Amino acid sequence: MKRAARLRPTQTAKLSIDGLALFGGAPCFQEPLHVGRPDFTATRERLLARIGEVLDRRFVTNNGPLVQELEARVAELLRVKHCVSVVNGTIGLELLARALELRGEVIVPGFTFIATAHAFHWLGLRPVFCDVDRRTHSLDPRRLEECLSDATSAIVGVHLWGEPCDVPALADFAARHHLALLFDAAHAFHCSRGGRMVGGFGRAEVFSFHATKFFQTFEGGAITTDDDALAARLRLLRNFGFAGYDSVVDEGTNGKMTELSAAMGLVALEALPALLQTNRERSEQYRRELDGLPGLRLYSHDPRETRNHQYLVLEVDARAAGLGRDELHRLLQAENVLARRYFTPGCHRMEPYRSRPQASQRALPVTEELAEQVLVLPTGNAVSAADVAGIGELLRFLLDNAPAIRRRLAGHAGA
Ligand code: T4K
């Protein structure tokens, strides 16, 4: 079902402070607009046909033909030797940590989705949070040294928002200190650095194919690497350590992707160019709609590189905007614009990490600032051009009337 934005640019005059949904008016959008909601309108028939094949074949998991086909196609697309599909990105990180036999401490950014840290903590490793670069939002190589200890075994860079990390600087640091370098590439499918696709950097990279990602298999993920031995070990570990019937040659867990997820993935791969086109158009439109709005800065990607534009990331400077990020978030949510405060608070402020002894915590000023400022706006192929126009108009109205809205918010119950 297609929604239409209730607001059109020409109807801005109808917006009023009293009419804002937070103050009792009807929401601007009849249906919620999500960050990365998948839309199956264009792919439904092909997906159902693929699922039909799986049911007919009666082979639904355990490295089936569709999983193998998907792995081959992803490896080809990312120009990497091996793609080991997994049940989700979090398990992918865990499998990689096991396969690399990481020990002790692992340096991770403070500003990321909690799964980056949890995956290692879950295995009994200790995530050590490093601050991030103000512009790119990813690991700041200048802050690595202070995170280092005798127990450090690895650095985990996160290509946040699909913008690859400063790979050469991280690789140089890792080599000098004999650390494994791996990447959480959950956001970076079909993104490049120096013309080379994310997938082949470090020892290995881990993708998430969650339903809200640019490339999705409902739930799923993959570990990609050029290292033959590592790929072979990962394949063992994701299947209980089985080398063949009745032959267990390693430890292992169950990290296998199902044929239904692979069916989704194969169909999603065919639809990728169309989604990329939509994402690009929406992202350019957002940029035009928000142009000149005080206090709102849109995250910029390197224009020379391939990007998937799956996340539309806004930084809100409360002083210049007249409204804080959290105020805007409340106002937008009420209007059915389900913008997200990714990633608030920073990982170090979430359990179990925030309860660590104070002495073992380091200041992460950039992570703190971003966690207060970042707002991710609805994107994906379920968000129409009319929706983006409506969101732009709404944001413009909110900022144009910021002082009055702020006064109203102060007096509003629950504010
Ligand atoms: N590393 C990084 C840097 C990551 O961002 C992630 C995951 C991982 C590692 C771990 O990968 P996985 O183990 O997940 O493969 C979502 C996703 O669940 C998560 O995959 C993602 N990152 C994270 C950034 O976002 P939530 O808790 O915010 O999801 P949720 O349920 O609120 O969904 C987001 C929006 O999408 C909502 O507005 C609802 C809508 N939605 C969601 C689903 C699942 C739909 O419209 N349809 C749907 O089917 O974490």
Short mmCIF file of N, CA and C in Angstrom, two decimals, residues 175-288:
data_model
loop_
_atom_site.label_atom_id
_atom_site.label_comp_id
_atom_site.label_asym_id
_atom_site.label_seq_id
_atom_site.Cartn_x
_atom_site.Cartn_y
_atom_site.Cartn_z
N ALA A 175 49.65 -2.93 12.20
CA ALA A 175 50.89 -3.63 11.84
C ALA A 175 51.99 -3.30 12.86
N ARG A 176 52.08 -2.04 13.24
CA ARG A 176 53.14 -1.64 14.18
C ARG A 176 52.99 -2.33 15.53
N HIS A 177 51.72 -2.61 15.90
CA HIS A 177 51.48 -3.19 17.24
C HIS A 177 51.06 -4.65 17.18
N HIS A 178 51.22 -5.27 16.02
CA HIS A 178 50.92 -6.70 15.84
C HIS A 178 49.48 -7.03 16.27
N LEU A 179 48.56 -6.23 15.79
CA LEU A 179 47.14 -6.45 16.12
C LEU A 179 46.39 -6.91 14.87
N ALA A 180 45.37 -7.70 15.09
CA ALA A 180 44.49 -8.05 13.96
C ALA A 180 43.62 -6.82 13.65
N LEU A 181 43.40 -6.58 12.37
CA LEU A 181 42.51 -5.48 11.97
C LEU A 181 41.31 -6.08 11.25
N LEU A 182 40.13 -5.81 11.80
CA LEU A 182 38.92 -6.28 11.13
C LEU A 182 37.91 -5.15 11.05
N PHE A 183 36.94 -5.34 10.21
CA PHE A 183 35.97 -4.25 10.02
C PHE A 183 34.54 -4.74 10.18
N ASP A 184 33.79 -3.92 10.88
CA ASP A 184 32.34 -4.08 10.93
C ASP A 184 31.81 -3.25 9.76
N ALA A 185 31.41 -3.95 8.71
CA ALA A 185 30.97 -3.28 7.48
C ALA A 185 29.44 -3.35 7.35
N ALA A 186 28.77 -3.40 8.49
CA ALA A 186 27.30 -3.57 8.49
C ALA A 186 26.60 -2.56 7.59
N HIS A 187 27.15 -1.33 7.52
CA HIS A 187 26.48 -0.27 6.75
C HIS A 187 27.05 -0.10 5.35
N ALA A 188 28.10 -0.86 5.03
CA ALA A 188 28.93 -0.45 3.89
C ALA A 188 28.87 -1.38 2.69
N PHE A 189 27.73 -2.04 2.50
CA PHE A 189 27.60 -2.88 1.30
C PHE A 189 27.58 -1.98 0.07
N HIS A 190 28.40 -2.33 -0.91
CA HIS A 190 28.47 -1.58 -2.16
C HIS A 190 29.07 -0.18 -1.96
N CYS A 191 30.02 -0.06 -1.03
CA CYS A 191 30.72 1.21 -0.82
C CYS A 191 32.20 0.99 -1.10
N SER A 192 32.86 2.02 -1.57
CA SER A 192 34.26 1.85 -1.96
C SER A 192 35.19 2.80 -1.22
N ARG A 193 36.45 2.43 -1.22
CA ARG A 193 37.51 3.33 -0.71
C ARG A 193 38.67 3.26 -1.68
N GLY A 194 39.04 4.40 -2.23
CA GLY A 194 40.10 4.42 -3.24
C GLY A 194 39.71 3.57 -4.45
N GLY A 195 38.42 3.49 -4.73
CA GLY A 195 37.94 2.73 -5.87
C GLY A 195 37.81 1.24 -5.60
N ARG A 196 38.24 0.80 -4.42
CA ARG A 196 38.16 -0.63 -4.08
C ARG A 196 36.96 -0.85 -3.16
N MET A 197 36.18 -1.89 -3.48
CA MET A 197 34.98 -2.14 -2.69
C MET A 197 35.29 -2.57 -1.27
N VAL A 198 34.52 -2.09 -0.32
CA VAL A 198 34.58 -2.61 1.04
C VAL A 198 34.26 -4.10 0.96
N GLY A 199 35.01 -4.90 1.68
CA GLY A 199 34.83 -6.36 1.64
C GLY A 199 36.18 -7.04 1.75
N GLY A 200 37.21 -6.38 1.22
CA GLY A 200 38.53 -7.01 1.20
C GLY A 200 39.55 -6.32 2.09
N PHE A 201 39.10 -5.38 2.93
CA PHE A 201 40.06 -4.68 3.80
C PHE A 201 40.30 -5.47 5.09
N GLY A 202 41.46 -5.25 5.69
CA GLY A 202 41.80 -5.91 6.96
C GLY A 202 41.87 -7.42 6.80
N ARG A 203 41.82 -8.15 7.93
CA ARG A 203 41.81 -9.62 7.85
C ARG A 203 40.50 -10.09 7.24
N ALA A 204 39.42 -9.40 7.62
CA ALA A 204 38.09 -9.76 7.09
C ALA A 204 37.13 -8.63 7.42
N GLU A 205 35.99 -8.63 6.73
CA GLU A 205 34.97 -7.62 7.00
C GLU A 205 33.63 -8.33 7.22
N VAL A 206 32.80 -7.72 8.07
CA VAL A 206 31.53 -8.37 8.42
C VAL A 206 30.37 -7.46 8.02
N PHE A 207 29.49 -7.99 7.19
CA PHE A 207 28.31 -7.24 6.74
C PHE A 207 27.06 -7.69 7.50
N SER A 208 26.14 -6.78 7.63
CA SER A 208 24.79 -7.14 8.11
C SER A 208 23.85 -7.07 6.92
N PHE A 209 23.03 -8.11 6.77
CA PHE A 209 22.00 -8.09 5.74
C PHE A 209 20.62 -8.02 6.40
N HIS A 210 20.56 -7.25 7.50
CA HIS A 210 19.27 -7.08 8.20
C HIS A 210 18.26 -6.38 7.30
N ALA A 211 16.99 -6.61 7.58
CA ALA A 211 15.90 -6.09 6.74
C ALA A 211 16.00 -4.60 6.46
N THR A 212 16.61 -3.84 7.37
CA THR A 212 16.66 -2.38 7.19
C THR A 212 17.92 -1.92 6.46
N LYS A 213 18.73 -2.87 6.02
CA LYS A 213 19.99 -2.49 5.37
C LYS A 213 19.81 -2.32 3.86
N PHE A 214 20.81 -1.70 3.25
CA PHE A 214 20.77 -1.45 1.80
C PHE A 214 20.60 -2.77 1.04
N PHE A 215 21.40 -3.74 1.42
CA PHE A 215 21.23 -5.08 0.85
C PHE A 215 20.75 -5.98 1.97
N GLN A 216 19.61 -6.64 1.77
CA GLN A 216 19.02 -7.35 2.91
C GLN A 216 18.52 -8.73 2.54
N THR A 217 18.55 -9.61 3.54
CA THR A 217 18.05 -10.98 3.38
C THR A 217 17.09 -11.31 4.53
N PHE A 218 16.29 -10.36 4.94
CA PHE A 218 15.43 -10.40 6.14
C PHE A 218 16.34 -10.28 7.36
N GLU A 219 16.93 -11.38 7.78
CA GLU A 219 18.06 -11.40 8.71
C GLU A 219 19.18 -12.05 7.93
N GLY A 220 20.40 -11.66 8.21
CA GLY A 220 21.52 -12.29 7.53
C GLY A 220 22.76 -11.44 7.63
N GLY A 221 23.81 -11.95 7.06
CA GLY A 221 25.07 -11.22 7.06
C GLY A 221 26.10 -12.04 6.33
N ALA A 222 27.32 -11.52 6.27
CA ALA A 222 28.39 -12.27 5.62
C ALA A 222 29.73 -11.77 6.12
N ILE A 223 30.69 -12.70 6.12
CA ILE A 223 32.07 -12.34 6.41
C ILE A 223 32.81 -12.49 5.09
N THR A 224 33.53 -11.45 4.70
CA THR A 224 34.26 -11.52 3.43
C THR A 224 35.75 -11.38 3.72
N THR A 225 36.53 -12.11 2.94
CA THR A 225 37.98 -12.08 3.14
C THR A 225 38.68 -12.63 1.90
N ASP A 226 39.94 -12.24 1.75
CA ASP A 226 40.77 -12.83 0.68
C ASP A 226 41.63 -13.96 1.22
N ASP A 227 41.48 -14.27 2.50
CA ASP A 227 42.33 -15.25 3.18
C ASP A 227 41.67 -16.65 3.10
N ASP A 228 42.28 -17.55 2.32
CA ASP A 228 41.69 -18.88 2.09
C ASP A 228 41.51 -19.66 3.40
N ALA A 229 42.56 -19.66 4.22
CA ALA A 229 42.51 -20.47 5.44
C ALA A 229 41.45 -19.93 6.41
N LEU A 230 41.39 -18.60 6.49
CA LEU A 230 40.41 -17.99 7.39
C LEU A 230 38.98 -18.32 6.92
N ALA A 231 38.76 -18.22 5.61
CA ALA A 231 37.42 -18.53 5.07
C ALA A 231 37.06 -19.98 5.37
N ALA A 232 38.01 -20.87 5.21
CA ALA A 232 37.73 -22.30 5.45
C ALA A 232 37.36 -22.50 6.93
N ARG A 233 38.08 -21.84 7.80
CA ARG A 233 37.80 -22.00 9.24
C ARG A 233 36.42 -21.42 9.58
N LEU A 234 36.11 -20.28 8.99
CA LEU A 234 34.80 -19.66 9.25
C LEU A 234 33.67 -20.59 8.82
N ARG A 235 33.87 -21.28 7.70
CA ARG A 235 32.83 -22.21 7.22
C ARG A 235 32.63 -23.36 8.19
N LEU A 236 33.74 -23.80 8.78
CA LEU A 236 33.62 -24.86 9.79
C LEU A 236 32.89 -24.35 11.03
N LEU A 237 33.32 -23.19 11.49
CA LEU A 237 32.78 -22.67 12.76
C LEU A 237 31.29 -22.35 12.67
N ARG A 238 30.83 -21.95 11.49
CA ARG A 238 29.41 -21.58 11.39
C ARG A 238 28.53 -22.84 11.33
N ASN A 239 29.15 -24.02 11.17
CA ASN A 239 28.40 -25.27 11.05
C ASN A 239 28.89 -26.29 12.09
N PHE A 240 28.92 -25.87 13.33
CA PHE A 240 29.26 -26.74 14.48
C PHE A 240 30.65 -27.37 14.38
N GLY A 241 31.48 -26.94 13.44
CA GLY A 241 32.80 -27.56 13.27
C GLY A 241 32.78 -28.83 12.42
N PHE A 242 31.64 -29.08 11.74
CA PHE A 242 31.55 -30.28 10.89
C PHE A 242 32.37 -30.13 9.61
N ALA A 243 33.23 -31.12 9.34
CA ALA A 243 33.96 -31.16 8.08
C ALA A 243 33.27 -32.09 7.10
N GLY A 244 32.34 -32.88 7.57
CA GLY A 244 31.60 -33.82 6.73
C GLY A 244 30.67 -34.56 7.68
N TYR A 245 29.86 -35.46 7.14
CA TYR A 245 28.98 -36.21 8.03
C TYR A 245 29.80 -36.86 9.14
N ASP A 246 29.36 -36.73 10.36
CA ASP A 246 29.96 -37.40 11.53
C ASP A 246 31.39 -36.98 11.83
N SER A 247 31.90 -35.96 11.18
CA SER A 247 33.29 -35.59 11.41
C SER A 247 33.38 -34.14 11.89
N VAL A 248 33.60 -33.99 13.20
CA VAL A 248 33.74 -32.65 13.77
C VAL A 248 35.22 -32.39 14.01
N VAL A 249 35.76 -31.36 13.36
CA VAL A 249 37.20 -31.13 13.43
C VAL A 249 37.55 -29.81 14.12
N ASP A 250 36.52 -29.08 14.57
CA ASP A 250 36.80 -27.78 15.20
C ASP A 250 35.62 -27.48 16.12
N GLU A 251 35.80 -26.43 16.96
CA GLU A 251 34.64 -25.96 17.71
C GLU A 251 33.69 -25.28 16.72
N GLY A 252 32.48 -24.97 17.16
CA GLY A 252 31.58 -24.30 16.22
C GLY A 252 30.26 -23.95 16.85
N THR A 253 29.50 -23.21 16.08
CA THR A 253 28.15 -22.84 16.52
C THR A 253 27.23 -23.00 15.31
N ASN A 254 26.01 -22.54 15.43
CA ASN A 254 25.12 -22.57 14.27
C ASN A 254 24.93 -21.15 13.77
N GLY A 255 25.62 -20.83 12.69
CA GLY A 255 25.53 -19.47 12.13
C GLY A 255 25.05 -19.48 10.70
N LYS A 256 24.37 -20.55 10.29
CA LYS A 256 24.05 -20.73 8.86
C LYS A 256 22.87 -19.88 8.40
N MET A 257 23.01 -19.36 7.21
CA MET A 257 21.90 -18.63 6.58
C MET A 257 20.94 -19.64 5.97
N THR A 258 19.65 -19.33 5.98
CA THR A 258 18.67 -20.25 5.39
C THR A 258 18.50 -19.97 3.89
N GLU A 259 17.91 -20.91 3.19
CA GLU A 259 17.63 -20.74 1.76
C GLU A 259 16.61 -19.62 1.52
N LEU A 260 15.71 -19.43 2.48
CA LEU A 260 14.71 -18.36 2.29
C LEU A 260 15.39 -16.99 2.33
N SER A 261 16.34 -16.84 3.24
CA SER A 261 17.10 -15.58 3.28
C SER A 261 17.91 -15.41 2.01
N ALA A 262 18.53 -16.51 1.55
CA ALA A 262 19.32 -16.41 0.32
C ALA A 262 18.43 -16.06 -0.86
N ALA A 263 17.21 -16.61 -0.89
CA ALA A 263 16.27 -16.28 -1.96
C ALA A 263 16.00 -14.77 -1.95
N MET A 264 15.77 -14.22 -0.76
CA MET A 264 15.56 -12.77 -0.64
C MET A 264 16.78 -12.03 -1.16
N GLY A 265 17.96 -12.53 -0.77
CA GLY A 265 19.20 -11.87 -1.16
C GLY A 265 19.39 -11.84 -2.67
N LEU A 266 19.10 -12.95 -3.32
CA LEU A 266 19.30 -13.01 -4.78
C LEU A 266 18.35 -12.05 -5.49
N VAL A 267 17.14 -11.98 -4.99
CA VAL A 267 16.18 -11.04 -5.58
C VAL A 267 16.60 -9.59 -5.26
N ALA A 268 17.05 -9.38 -4.03
CA ALA A 268 17.48 -8.03 -3.63
C ALA A 268 18.69 -7.57 -4.46
N LEU A 269 19.57 -8.51 -4.80
CA LEU A 269 20.73 -8.13 -5.62
C LEU A 269 20.29 -7.59 -6.98
N GLU A 270 19.28 -8.26 -7.56
CA GLU A 270 18.77 -7.79 -8.86
C GLU A 270 18.16 -6.39 -8.74
N ALA A 271 17.57 -6.13 -7.56
CA ALA A 271 16.88 -4.85 -7.38
C ALA A 271 17.80 -3.75 -6.86
N LEU A 272 19.07 -4.10 -6.64
CA LEU A 272 19.99 -3.14 -6.03
C LEU A 272 20.17 -1.84 -6.83
N PRO A 273 20.34 -1.94 -8.17
CA PRO A 273 20.52 -0.68 -8.92
C PRO A 273 19.33 0.28 -8.75
N ALA A 274 18.12 -0.28 -8.70
CA ALA A 274 16.94 0.59 -8.55
C ALA A 274 16.93 1.23 -7.16
N LEU A 275 17.28 0.43 -6.13
CA LEU A 275 17.29 0.99 -4.77
C LEU A 275 18.37 2.06 -4.66
N LEU A 276 19.51 1.79 -5.29
CA LEU A 276 20.60 2.77 -5.25
C LEU A 276 20.14 4.08 -5.89
N GLN A 277 19.46 3.97 -7.01
CA GLN A 277 18.96 5.16 -7.70
C GLN A 277 17.99 5.93 -6.80
N THR A 278 17.06 5.21 -6.16
CA THR A 278 16.11 5.85 -5.25
C THR A 278 16.85 6.53 -4.11
N ASN A 279 17.78 5.80 -3.50
CA ASN A 279 18.51 6.37 -2.36
C ASN A 279 19.26 7.64 -2.76
N ARG A 280 19.88 7.59 -3.94
CA ARG A 280 20.63 8.77 -4.41
C ARG A 280 19.68 9.96 -4.59
N GLU A 281 18.55 9.68 -5.23
CA GLU A 281 17.61 10.77 -5.49
C GLU A 281 17.07 11.36 -4.19
N ARG A 282 16.71 10.48 -3.24
CA ARG A 282 16.17 10.97 -1.96
C ARG A 282 17.23 11.78 -1.21
N SER A 283 18.46 11.26 -1.26
CA SER A 283 19.52 11.93 -0.53
C SER A 283 19.79 13.32 -1.12
N GLU A 284 19.80 13.41 -2.46
CA GLU A 284 19.99 14.73 -3.09
C GLU A 284 18.81 15.65 -2.79
N GLN A 285 17.62 15.07 -2.78
CA GLN A 285 16.43 15.87 -2.49
C GLN A 285 16.46 16.39 -1.04
N TYR A 286 16.81 15.51 -0.11
CA TYR A 286 16.93 15.95 1.29
C TYR A 286 17.89 17.14 1.37
N ARG A 287 19.01 17.01 0.64
CA ARG A 287 20.02 18.07 0.69
C ARG A 287 19.43 19.39 0.20
N ARG A 288 18.65 19.32 -0.87
CA ARG A 288 18.02 20.55 -1.38
C ARG A 288 16.98 21.07 -0.40
#
